[in-house]
Short mmCIF file of C-alpha atoms and ligand atoms in Angstrom, two decimals:
data_model
loop_
_atom_site.label_atom_id
_atom_site.label_comp_id
_atom_site.label_asym_id
_atom_site.label_seq_id
_atom_site.Cartn_x
_atom_site.Cartn_y
_atom_site.Cartn_z
CA MET A 1 -17.45 -29.44 14.00
CA ALA A 2 -21.16 -30.29 12.64
CA ASP A 3 -22.82 -30.84 15.83
CA LYS A 4 -26.06 -29.94 15.08
CA LYS A 5 -28.38 -30.85 12.17
CA ALA A 6 -31.22 -28.89 10.36
CA ARG A 7 -34.07 -31.02 9.04
CA LEU A 8 -35.89 -30.25 5.79
CA THR A 9 -39.06 -31.47 4.47
CA VAL A 10 -39.89 -30.44 0.80
CA ASP A 11 -43.56 -31.63 -0.61
CA GLY A 12 -43.31 -34.43 -2.85
CA LEU A 13 -40.23 -35.85 -1.14
CA GLU A 14 -41.09 -38.64 1.43
CA GLU A 15 -37.81 -38.49 3.44
CA VAL A 16 -37.01 -35.46 5.60
CA ILE A 17 -33.32 -34.38 4.50
CA GLU A 18 -30.51 -33.89 7.21
CA LEU A 19 -28.31 -31.30 6.95
CA PRO A 20 -24.94 -30.58 9.12
CA VAL A 21 -25.03 -27.29 11.12
CA TYR A 22 -21.66 -25.88 11.71
CA THR A 23 -20.97 -23.68 14.72
CA GLY A 24 -17.77 -21.09 13.76
CA THR A 25 -16.18 -18.75 16.78
CA THR A 26 -18.70 -16.24 16.49
CA GLY A 27 -21.58 -15.31 14.50
CA PRO A 28 -24.42 -17.04 13.31
CA ASP A 29 -24.58 -20.85 12.42
CA VAL A 30 -24.52 -22.03 8.67
CA VAL A 31 -26.31 -24.66 7.39
CA ASP A 32 -24.42 -26.93 5.00
CA VAL A 33 -26.83 -27.04 2.07
CA ARG A 34 -24.40 -29.16 -0.07
CA ALA A 35 -26.31 -32.15 -0.34
CA LEU A 36 -29.54 -30.71 -1.75
CA THR A 37 -27.99 -31.03 -5.28
CA SER A 38 -28.00 -35.11 -5.14
CA LYS A 39 -31.73 -34.77 -4.02
CA GLY A 40 -32.65 -32.32 -7.05
CA LEU A 41 -33.16 -29.32 -5.06
CA PHE A 42 -30.89 -25.91 -5.20
CA THR A 43 -31.28 -23.15 -2.18
CA TYR A 44 -32.35 -19.55 -3.80
CA ASP A 45 -30.92 -16.71 -2.21
CA PRO A 46 -30.35 -13.89 -4.88
CA GLY A 47 -27.77 -11.14 -3.50
CA PHE A 48 -26.58 -13.92 -1.19
CA VAL A 49 -28.42 -12.27 1.79
CA SER A 50 -28.45 -15.47 4.04
CA THR A 51 -25.68 -17.54 1.79
CA ALA A 52 -22.28 -17.96 3.62
CA ALA A 53 -19.91 -18.79 0.49
CA CYS A 54 -16.58 -19.59 2.50
CA GLU A 55 -15.18 -20.14 5.34
CA SER A 56 -13.10 -17.91 6.36
CA SER A 57 -10.86 -16.25 9.70
CA ILE A 58 -9.95 -12.79 8.66
CA THR A 59 -12.46 -10.37 9.47
CA TYR A 60 -15.74 -10.67 11.30
CA ILE A 61 -18.73 -8.42 11.51
CA ASP A 62 -21.83 -8.23 13.87
CA GLY A 63 -24.12 -5.94 11.84
CA ALA A 64 -26.78 -5.90 14.77
CA LYS A 65 -24.43 -4.56 16.94
CA GLY A 66 -22.22 -2.32 14.55
CA VAL A 67 -18.99 -4.46 15.30
CA LEU A 68 -16.24 -4.93 12.94
CA LEU A 69 -12.86 -7.43 14.02
CA HIS A 70 -9.94 -7.80 11.80
CA GLY A 71 -8.19 -11.01 13.49
CA GLY A 72 -10.63 -10.61 16.36
CA TYR A 73 -9.51 -6.74 17.23
CA PRO A 74 -12.05 -4.24 17.14
CA ILE A 75 -11.64 -1.34 14.37
CA GLU A 76 -11.78 1.48 16.55
CA GLN A 77 -8.81 0.19 18.64
CA LEU A 78 -6.75 -0.30 15.38
CA ALA A 79 -7.88 2.67 14.28
CA GLU A 80 -6.42 4.21 17.60
CA ASN A 81 -3.56 2.46 18.07
CA SER A 82 -2.21 0.85 15.12
CA ASP A 83 -1.33 1.92 11.58
CA TYR A 84 -2.35 0.84 7.80
CA LEU A 85 1.03 -1.38 7.10
CA GLU A 86 0.62 -3.02 10.82
CA VAL A 87 -3.24 -3.81 9.72
CA CYS A 88 -2.28 -5.16 6.31
CA PHE A 89 0.53 -7.80 8.12
CA LEU A 90 -2.55 -8.67 10.42
CA LEU A 91 -4.83 -9.34 7.82
CA LEU A 92 -2.10 -11.40 5.69
CA ASN A 93 -1.01 -13.46 8.83
CA GLY A 94 -3.73 -13.33 11.16
CA GLU A 95 -1.67 -11.91 14.04
CA LEU A 96 -0.06 -8.61 14.97
CA PRO A 97 3.38 -7.85 14.37
CA THR A 98 6.36 -8.25 16.80
CA PRO A 99 8.43 -5.06 16.28
CA GLU A 100 11.19 -6.85 14.13
CA GLN A 101 8.51 -8.58 12.11
CA LYS A 102 6.86 -5.34 11.50
CA GLU A 103 10.14 -3.41 10.43
CA VAL A 104 10.96 -6.27 7.93
CA PHE A 105 7.62 -6.11 6.39
CA VAL A 106 7.65 -2.09 5.97
CA LYS A 107 10.95 -2.42 4.45
CA THR A 108 9.70 -5.01 2.06
CA VAL A 109 6.64 -3.26 1.02
CA LYS A 110 8.72 -0.09 0.44
CA ASN A 111 11.16 -2.59 -1.80
CA HIS A 112 8.25 -2.93 -4.36
CA THR A 113 6.97 0.47 -4.68
CA MET A 114 8.13 1.38 -8.25
CA VAL A 115 6.60 0.13 -11.02
CA HIS A 116 7.94 -1.19 -14.31
CA GLU A 117 9.18 1.87 -16.26
CA GLN A 118 7.29 0.54 -19.42
CA MET A 119 3.90 0.97 -17.38
CA THR A 120 4.25 4.42 -18.19
CA HIS A 121 3.55 3.97 -21.23
CA PHE A 122 0.22 2.45 -20.87
CA PHE A 123 -1.26 5.65 -19.60
CA ASN A 124 -0.76 7.66 -22.92
CA GLY A 125 -3.33 5.32 -24.42
CA PHE A 126 -6.21 7.08 -22.29
CA ARG A 127 -7.54 10.60 -22.62
CA ARG A 128 -6.75 13.09 -19.79
CA ASP A 129 -10.26 13.49 -18.77
CA ALA A 130 -11.06 9.51 -18.59
CA HIS A 131 -12.30 8.64 -15.16
CA PRO A 132 -9.25 7.44 -12.96
CA MET A 133 -11.11 4.03 -11.93
CA ALA A 134 -11.25 3.28 -15.58
CA ILE A 135 -7.83 4.00 -15.98
CA MET A 136 -6.52 2.36 -12.46
CA VAL A 137 -8.80 -1.42 -13.50
CA ALA A 138 -6.71 -1.58 -16.68
CA VAL A 139 -2.96 -0.66 -15.22
CA VAL A 140 -3.62 -3.17 -12.28
CA GLY A 141 -4.84 -5.71 -14.31
CA ALA A 142 -2.02 -5.07 -17.05
CA LEU A 143 0.16 -6.08 -13.84
CA SER A 144 -0.59 -9.16 -14.91
CA ALA A 145 1.72 -8.81 -18.17
CA PHE A 146 4.82 -7.72 -16.09
CA TYR A 147 5.17 -9.72 -13.25
CA HIS A 148 5.58 -13.43 -14.06
CA ASP A 149 8.07 -14.58 -11.65
CA SER A 150 6.05 -15.36 -8.48
CA LEU A 151 2.82 -16.76 -9.77
CA ASP A 152 2.53 -20.22 -8.42
CA ILE A 153 -0.91 -19.72 -6.78
CA ASP A 154 -0.27 -22.88 -4.51
CA ASP A 155 3.44 -21.59 -3.46
CA ALA A 156 2.86 -19.51 -0.20
CA HIS A 157 6.13 -17.65 -0.83
CA HIS A 158 4.82 -16.81 -4.13
CA ARG A 159 1.15 -15.34 -3.04
CA GLU A 160 3.35 -13.46 -0.26
CA VAL A 161 5.24 -11.90 -3.12
CA CYS A 162 2.34 -10.88 -5.26
CA ALA A 163 0.80 -9.42 -1.94
CA PHE A 164 4.00 -7.11 -1.16
CA ARG A 165 3.86 -6.01 -4.78
CA LEU A 166 0.44 -5.05 -4.41
CA ILE A 167 0.44 -2.92 -1.67
CA ALA A 168 3.60 -1.11 -2.50
CA LYS A 169 2.18 -0.64 -6.37
CA MET A 170 -1.04 0.77 -5.37
CA PRO A 171 -0.32 3.81 -3.86
CA THR A 172 2.18 4.46 -7.35
CA ILE A 173 -0.43 3.78 -9.43
CA ALA A 174 -3.43 5.34 -7.78
CA ALA A 175 -1.11 8.64 -7.78
CA MET A 176 -0.03 8.15 -11.56
CA CYS A 177 -3.57 8.00 -12.11
CA TYR A 178 -4.32 11.60 -10.77
CA LYS A 179 -1.07 13.05 -12.33
CA TYR A 180 -1.86 11.93 -15.65
CA SER A 181 -5.28 13.58 -15.39
CA ILE A 182 -3.88 17.16 -14.53
CA GLY A 183 -0.80 16.58 -16.90
CA GLN A 184 1.94 16.98 -14.55
CA PRO A 185 4.93 14.37 -14.40
CA PHE A 186 4.84 11.13 -12.46
CA GLN A 187 6.33 11.59 -9.01
CA TYR A 188 8.55 8.45 -8.18
CA PRO A 189 8.21 6.57 -4.56
CA ARG A 190 10.36 8.32 -1.87
CA ASN A 191 11.32 5.04 0.02
CA GLU A 192 12.16 7.28 3.22
CA LEU A 193 9.01 8.29 3.62
CA ASP A 194 5.99 6.78 5.49
CA TYR A 195 3.12 5.00 3.46
CA ALA A 196 0.78 7.73 3.75
CA ASP A 197 3.26 10.60 3.74
CA ASN A 198 4.51 8.65 0.35
CA PHE A 199 1.18 8.65 -1.10
CA LEU A 200 0.41 12.46 -0.45
CA GLN A 201 3.97 13.16 -2.04
CA MET A 202 3.12 11.55 -5.27
CA MET A 203 -0.19 13.10 -5.27
CA PHE A 204 0.86 16.32 -4.68
CA GLY A 205 4.70 16.94 -5.21
CA ASN A 206 6.56 17.77 -8.21
CA PRO A 207 10.09 17.97 -9.70
CA CYS A 208 10.24 21.67 -8.97
CA GLU A 209 9.43 22.08 -5.74
CA ASP A 210 9.33 19.34 -2.67
CA TYR A 211 6.49 18.56 -1.14
CA VAL A 212 6.33 18.63 2.90
CA THR A 213 3.50 16.65 4.16
CA ASN A 214 1.29 17.74 6.94
CA PRO A 215 1.23 15.05 10.08
CA VAL A 216 -2.24 15.81 10.89
CA LEU A 217 -3.05 14.96 7.10
CA ALA A 218 -0.81 12.24 6.66
CA LYS A 219 -2.28 10.42 9.83
CA ALA A 220 -5.88 11.03 8.66
CA MET A 221 -4.93 9.38 4.89
CA ASP A 222 -3.14 6.32 6.77
CA ARG A 223 -6.57 5.84 8.70
CA ILE A 224 -8.64 6.42 5.64
CA PHE A 225 -6.45 3.64 4.40
CA LEU A 226 -6.86 1.47 7.72
CA LEU A 227 -10.51 1.96 7.80
CA HIS A 228 -11.09 0.57 4.12
CA ALA A 229 -8.53 -2.25 4.67
CA ASP A 230 -11.24 -5.25 4.70
CA HIS A 231 -14.72 -5.96 5.18
CA GLU A 232 -14.89 -9.91 4.81
CA GLN A 233 -17.41 -11.27 1.98
CA ASN A 234 -18.45 -7.89 0.42
CA ALA A 235 -19.32 -7.60 -3.59
CA SER A 236 -15.62 -6.61 -4.72
CA THR A 237 -14.03 -9.45 -2.42
CA SER A 238 -16.39 -12.01 -3.02
CA THR A 239 -15.66 -11.18 -7.00
CA VAL A 240 -11.85 -11.30 -6.51
CA ARG A 241 -12.68 -14.87 -4.73
CA LEU A 242 -14.71 -16.00 -7.17
CA ALA A 243 -12.61 -14.92 -10.15
CA GLY A 244 -9.11 -16.29 -8.19
CA SER A 245 -11.36 -19.79 -8.28
CA SER A 246 -10.37 -20.52 -11.65
CA GLY A 247 -7.09 -20.10 -10.69
CA ALA A 248 -6.44 -16.89 -12.85
CA ASN A 249 -3.64 -14.39 -12.33
CA PRO A 250 -3.72 -12.78 -9.05
CA PHE A 251 -3.44 -9.05 -10.67
CA ALA A 252 -6.57 -9.79 -13.10
CA CYS A 253 -8.34 -11.04 -10.30
CA ILE A 254 -7.54 -8.10 -8.34
CA ALA A 255 -8.55 -5.77 -11.46
CA SER A 256 -12.21 -7.96 -11.15
CA GLY A 257 -12.52 -6.50 -7.55
CA ILE A 258 -11.64 -2.95 -8.28
CA ALA A 259 -14.33 -3.12 -11.10
CA ALA A 260 -16.88 -4.21 -8.48
CA LEU A 261 -15.82 -2.02 -6.19
CA TRP A 262 -16.41 0.99 -8.47
CA GLY A 263 -20.12 1.20 -8.62
CA PRO A 264 -22.51 3.84 -6.46
CA ALA A 265 -23.76 0.91 -4.65
CA HIS A 266 -20.12 -0.22 -3.21
CA GLY A 267 -17.27 1.76 -3.31
CA GLY A 268 -18.27 4.70 -5.48
CA ALA A 269 -20.51 5.68 -2.88
CA ASN A 270 -17.53 7.97 -1.54
CA GLU A 271 -17.84 9.92 -4.73
CA ALA A 272 -21.46 9.75 -4.91
CA VAL A 273 -21.79 11.33 -1.29
CA LEU A 274 -19.81 14.38 -2.30
CA THR A 275 -21.81 14.87 -5.52
CA MET A 276 -25.21 14.51 -3.71
CA LEU A 277 -23.72 17.37 -1.17
CA GLN A 278 -23.05 19.48 -4.13
CA GLU A 279 -26.49 18.55 -5.23
CA ILE A 280 -28.10 19.56 -2.26
CA GLY A 281 -26.33 22.69 -2.37
CA ASP A 282 -27.93 24.06 0.89
CA GLU A 283 -29.53 23.15 4.25
CA SER A 284 -33.06 24.32 2.56
CA ASN A 285 -32.93 21.64 0.38
CA ILE A 286 -32.35 18.62 2.24
CA ASP A 287 -36.29 18.19 2.82
CA GLU A 288 -36.61 17.74 -0.89
CA PHE A 289 -33.83 15.20 -0.88
CA ILE A 290 -35.07 13.36 2.06
CA GLN A 291 -38.50 12.99 0.23
CA ARG A 292 -36.69 11.83 -2.72
CA ALA A 293 -34.92 8.87 -1.02
CA LYS A 294 -38.36 7.93 0.45
CA ASP A 295 -40.05 8.01 -2.48
CA PRO A 296 -40.55 4.49 -4.07
CA GLU A 297 -41.08 5.88 -7.29
CA ASP A 298 -37.65 7.78 -7.34
CA SER A 299 -34.43 5.48 -7.69
CA PHE A 300 -32.78 8.22 -5.66
CA ARG A 301 -30.92 6.82 -2.50
CA LEU A 302 -29.19 8.60 0.28
CA MET A 303 -25.51 7.94 -0.79
CA GLY A 304 -23.64 7.00 2.17
CA PHE A 305 -26.49 5.53 3.91
CA GLY A 306 -27.45 2.35 4.93
CA HIS A 307 -25.66 -0.97 4.55
CA ARG A 308 -26.49 -4.65 3.66
CA VAL A 309 -24.67 -5.96 6.64
CA TYR A 310 -24.67 -3.17 9.48
CA ARG A 311 -28.17 -2.27 10.90
CA ASN A 312 -26.78 0.08 13.22
CA PHE A 313 -23.96 2.49 13.14
CA ASP A 314 -21.19 1.52 11.08
CA PRO A 315 -18.11 1.56 13.55
CA ARG A 316 -16.01 2.92 10.54
CA ALA A 317 -18.17 6.17 10.05
CA LYS A 318 -17.80 6.83 13.56
CA VAL A 319 -13.90 7.11 13.54
CA MET A 320 -14.15 8.73 10.12
CA LYS A 321 -16.71 11.70 11.96
CA GLN A 322 -13.99 12.24 14.72
CA THR A 323 -11.19 12.27 11.95
CA CYS A 324 -12.79 14.68 9.61
CA ASP A 325 -13.15 16.93 12.65
CA GLU A 326 -9.74 16.67 13.25
CA VAL A 327 -8.71 17.12 9.98
CA LEU A 328 -11.19 19.89 9.42
CA ALA A 329 -9.61 22.02 12.41
CA GLU A 330 -6.29 21.50 11.15
CA LEU A 331 -6.77 23.01 7.82
CA GLY A 332 -8.96 25.64 10.33
CA ILE A 333 -11.92 24.92 7.67
CA GLU A 334 -14.88 25.77 10.40
CA ASN A 335 -17.38 26.12 8.26
CA ASP A 336 -17.19 23.86 5.59
CA PRO A 337 -20.74 24.03 3.67
CA PHE A 338 -20.52 20.40 2.92
CA LEU A 339 -19.95 19.45 6.56
CA LYS A 340 -23.04 21.58 7.45
CA ILE A 341 -24.96 19.92 5.13
CA ALA A 342 -23.97 16.53 5.82
CA LYS A 343 -23.95 16.56 9.69
CA ARG A 344 -27.86 18.31 9.60
CA LEU A 345 -28.59 15.83 6.77
CA GLU A 346 -27.47 12.77 9.27
CA GLN A 347 -29.42 14.39 12.02
CA ILE A 348 -32.59 14.63 10.19
CA ALA A 349 -32.43 10.78 8.45
CA LEU A 350 -31.42 9.72 12.05
CA GLU A 351 -35.03 10.91 13.33
CA ASP A 352 -36.93 9.98 10.57
CA ASP A 353 -39.14 6.92 10.53
CA TYR A 354 -38.22 5.99 7.01
CA PHE A 355 -34.58 5.52 8.18
CA ILE A 356 -35.43 4.28 11.54
CA GLN A 357 -37.33 1.09 10.38
CA ARG A 358 -35.48 0.22 7.76
CA LYS A 359 -32.17 0.45 10.20
CA LEU A 360 -30.34 3.18 7.74
CA TYR A 361 -27.34 4.43 9.56
CA PRO A 362 -24.24 6.60 8.00
CA ASN A 363 -21.68 3.84 6.26
CA VAL A 364 -17.98 4.68 6.03
CA ASP A 365 -18.70 6.67 3.36
CA PHE A 366 -20.42 9.18 4.44
CA TYR A 367 -17.62 11.37 6.32
CA SER A 368 -14.72 10.14 3.78
CA GLY A 369 -15.38 12.50 1.09
CA ILE A 370 -15.02 15.34 3.43
CA ILE A 371 -12.12 14.32 4.48
CA LEU A 372 -10.70 13.54 1.38
CA LYS A 373 -11.73 16.87 -0.29
CA ALA A 374 -10.34 18.70 2.59
CA ILE A 375 -7.15 17.23 2.14
CA GLY A 376 -7.26 18.27 -1.71
CA ILE A 377 -8.14 15.00 -3.47
CA PRO A 378 -10.26 15.35 -6.33
CA THR A 379 -13.91 13.88 -6.10
CA ASN A 380 -13.26 11.60 -9.03
CA MET A 381 -9.93 10.25 -6.93
CA PHE A 382 -11.99 8.91 -3.69
CA THR A 383 -12.99 5.69 -5.05
CA VAL A 384 -9.34 5.00 -6.31
CA ILE A 385 -8.27 5.39 -2.99
CA PHE A 386 -10.97 3.16 -1.50
CA ALA A 387 -9.64 0.52 -4.12
CA LEU A 388 -5.79 1.26 -3.28
CA SER A 389 -6.77 0.41 0.73
CA ARG A 390 -8.94 -2.60 -0.13
CA THR A 391 -6.24 -4.02 -2.00
CA ILE A 392 -4.63 -6.02 0.97
CA GLY A 393 -8.25 -7.36 1.96
CA TRP A 394 -8.93 -8.48 -1.63
CA ILE A 395 -5.42 -10.34 -1.67
CA SER A 396 -5.81 -11.88 1.95
CA HIS A 397 -9.14 -13.24 0.85
CA TRP A 398 -7.51 -14.38 -2.37
CA SER A 399 -4.67 -15.97 -0.52
CA GLU A 400 -6.69 -17.35 2.37
CA PHE A 401 -8.80 -18.73 -0.64
CA HIS A 402 -5.34 -20.70 -2.10
CA SER A 403 -3.88 -21.99 1.28
CA GLY A 404 -6.46 -24.59 1.94
CA PRO A 405 -8.64 -26.94 -0.09
CA ASN A 406 -10.79 -24.94 -2.43
CA LYS A 407 -13.26 -25.35 -5.68
CA ILE A 408 -14.22 -23.14 -8.56
CA GLY A 409 -17.14 -21.00 -7.69
CA ARG A 410 -20.07 -21.72 -9.63
CA PRO A 411 -23.51 -20.81 -8.45
CA ARG A 412 -26.79 -22.45 -9.70
CA GLN A 413 -29.91 -20.43 -10.63
CA LEU A 414 -33.93 -20.83 -10.71
CA TYR A 415 -34.48 -20.86 -14.59
CA THR A 416 -37.34 -19.39 -15.91
CA GLY A 417 -36.62 -19.09 -19.49
CA PRO A 418 -38.60 -21.01 -22.28
CA THR A 419 -38.67 -24.75 -22.14
CA LYS A 420 -36.86 -27.08 -25.07
CA ARG A 421 -38.71 -25.83 -28.45
CA ASP A 422 -37.47 -26.68 -32.39
CA TYR A 423 -35.57 -23.88 -33.94
CA GLU A 424 -37.84 -22.33 -36.40
CA LYS A 425 -36.81 -19.15 -38.97
CA LYS A 426 -38.75 -16.02 -37.99
N1 LIG B 1 -31.78 5.59 0.69
C1 LIG B 1 -33.05 5.64 0.86
N2 LIG B 1 -33.38 4.38 1.09
C2 LIG B 1 -32.45 3.40 1.29
C3 LIG B 1 -31.51 3.49 1.32
C4 LIG B 1 -30.80 4.75 1.03
N3 LIG B 1 -29.42 5.32 1.10
N4 LIG B 1 -30.53 2.48 1.25
C5 LIG B 1 -31.60 1.23 1.23
N5 LIG B 1 -33.07 2.11 1.49
C6 LIG B 1 -34.02 1.24 1.57
C7 LIG B 1 -34.38 0.67 0.13
O1 LIG B 1 -35.41 1.41 -0.53
C8 LIG B 1 -35.55 -0.55 1.03
O2 LIG B 1 -36.46 0.16 1.44
P1 LIG B 1 -38.05 -0.71 1.19
O3 LIG B 1 -37.99 -2.11 1.79
O4 LIG B 1 -38.98 -0.12 1.16
O5 LIG B 1 -38.21 -1.48 -0.41
C9 LIG B 1 -35.02 -0.71 2.02
O6 LIG B 1 -34.31 0.42 2.64
C10 LIG B 1 -33.80 -2.19 1.96
O7 LIG B 1 -32.79 -1.82 0.94
P2 LIG B 1 -31.99 -2.58 0.19
O8 LIG B 1 -32.01 -2.03 -1.56
O9 LIG B 1 -33.05 -3.96 -0.06
O10 LIG B 1 -30.86 -2.92 0.94
P3 LIG B 1 -29.36 -3.82 0.64
O11 LIG B 1 -28.95 -4.42 1.79
O12 LIG B 1 -29.75 -4.67 -0.64
O13 LIG B 1 -28.76 -2.55 -0.26
C11 LIG B 1 -26.87 -0.53 0.30
C12 LIG B 1 -27.55 -2.31 0.61
C13 LIG B 1 -25.65 -0.32 0.79
C14 LIG B 1 -26.53 -1.23 -1.47
C15 LIG B 1 -28.10 0.25 -0.17
O14 LIG B 1 -28.43 0.73 1.23
C16 LIG B 1 -27.44 1.37 -0.55
O15 LIG B 1 -27.61 1.90 -2.04
N6 LIG B 1 -26.94 2.85 -0.08
C17 LIG B 1 -26.60 3.80 -0.89
C18 LIG B 1 -25.32 3.40 -1.38
C19 LIG B 1 -24.12 3.56 -0.43
O16 LIG B 1 -23.84 4.03 0.65
N7 LIG B 1 -23.30 2.54 -0.55
C20 LIG B 1 -22.05 2.35 0.29
C21 LIG B 1 -22.34 0.89 0.97
S1 LIG B 1 -20.70 1.17 2.70
C22 LIG B 1 -19.43 1.00 1.93
C23 LIG B 1 -19.09 -0.44 1.24
O17 LIG B 1 -19.55 -1.62 1.76
O18 LIG B 1 -19.13 -0.54 -0.27
#
């Protein structure tokens, strides 16, 4: 597969170093730099801007063109014609399911929706006002203490069982985080319902009254899950792969992904967008916030704008915007103040030289918060919902990592600290 070569000359080294260049099915070629260590050299790439850390066949992004493909299928087509569990099957298996395969898959997920009853006691250890991400990261890590029967990471069937458990239990855990925070009893999963319906039922139902889901909102919820399902080697997925590379427990690896996702530069941005829209408060204040975002002395950034890979519209943001309009129309929210500010902000930013030159476009998080808020989901649950949705991406990449030859992840460094010195008491 190395049909090309790169040649590297380094001052002080006589030989020209030849490095193999690999071509994938699409996307940029990659230079294999592994031989450099034996020449006394490392590569330097903080933030992994130009580094392919692995080979993968799950998801492809062309950031310049705003393209996102899962198993080769464009995200817009999946959002229009498919559903979240079908995309889960695709990410895990590389192909869309036949109707029979889909039926078995959905049924198997449903078999795993409950969590061990003992887990409910964990929640009591948290303050009621704890951030639900803090609870989720702990409870998902704690799954490692409960599910011991399928933990042979070299066994494909065991890896599949882990994936089913995670896909099925994440909505249950997410809803439990919410119920705990508002002092209501946990709502058990209802397996006769679809995935998104069931989640909404666990969030908003209570033992006193049946919860009847609105199909438009359930569809919007499913679409939010689908649009967040995977995004190749982002910070949280790379974290899961790296944690998994040591052979760690899969549930603990997913907890590490949740921790990485939490930050406002990554999955925490959906919560940060709503907080920002609240702070802006009125269209008349937008200019001030745009000026702050452009000021190099001010750390403020326009949340929901910019992306490491996309230098064009995030294709997920386009679908999200359309879903946002559908949800607000269904709920009769014609003049949502946040939507008005968001639309105006988007328009101003897209016409501003600062954002044009840096190719900063709205990303997936820009509109998702407005939809979630309209559905009735509190702001501090937004990133929890991202984590629920992204779990399939994390576990698919974890499984891919373990299904072939692999190595523990161990980056190197450019050391700039003191050189060797003898100990002297201060
Ligand atoms: N507002 C204002 N300026 C920005 C923004 C923004 N949102 N994003 C980037 N810039 C500027 C940045 O200051 C820099 O300017 P200069 O060249 O003058 O120093 C330039 O654009 C390049 O930024 P960078 O930090 O080098 O870009 P990055 O690829 O390292 O960061 C990012 C990507 C997503 C962390 C960043 O765009 C950001 O902080 N955006 C806001 C947070 C956000 O919405 N995150 C969600 C990402 S999508 C969901 C997900 O995948 O989790």
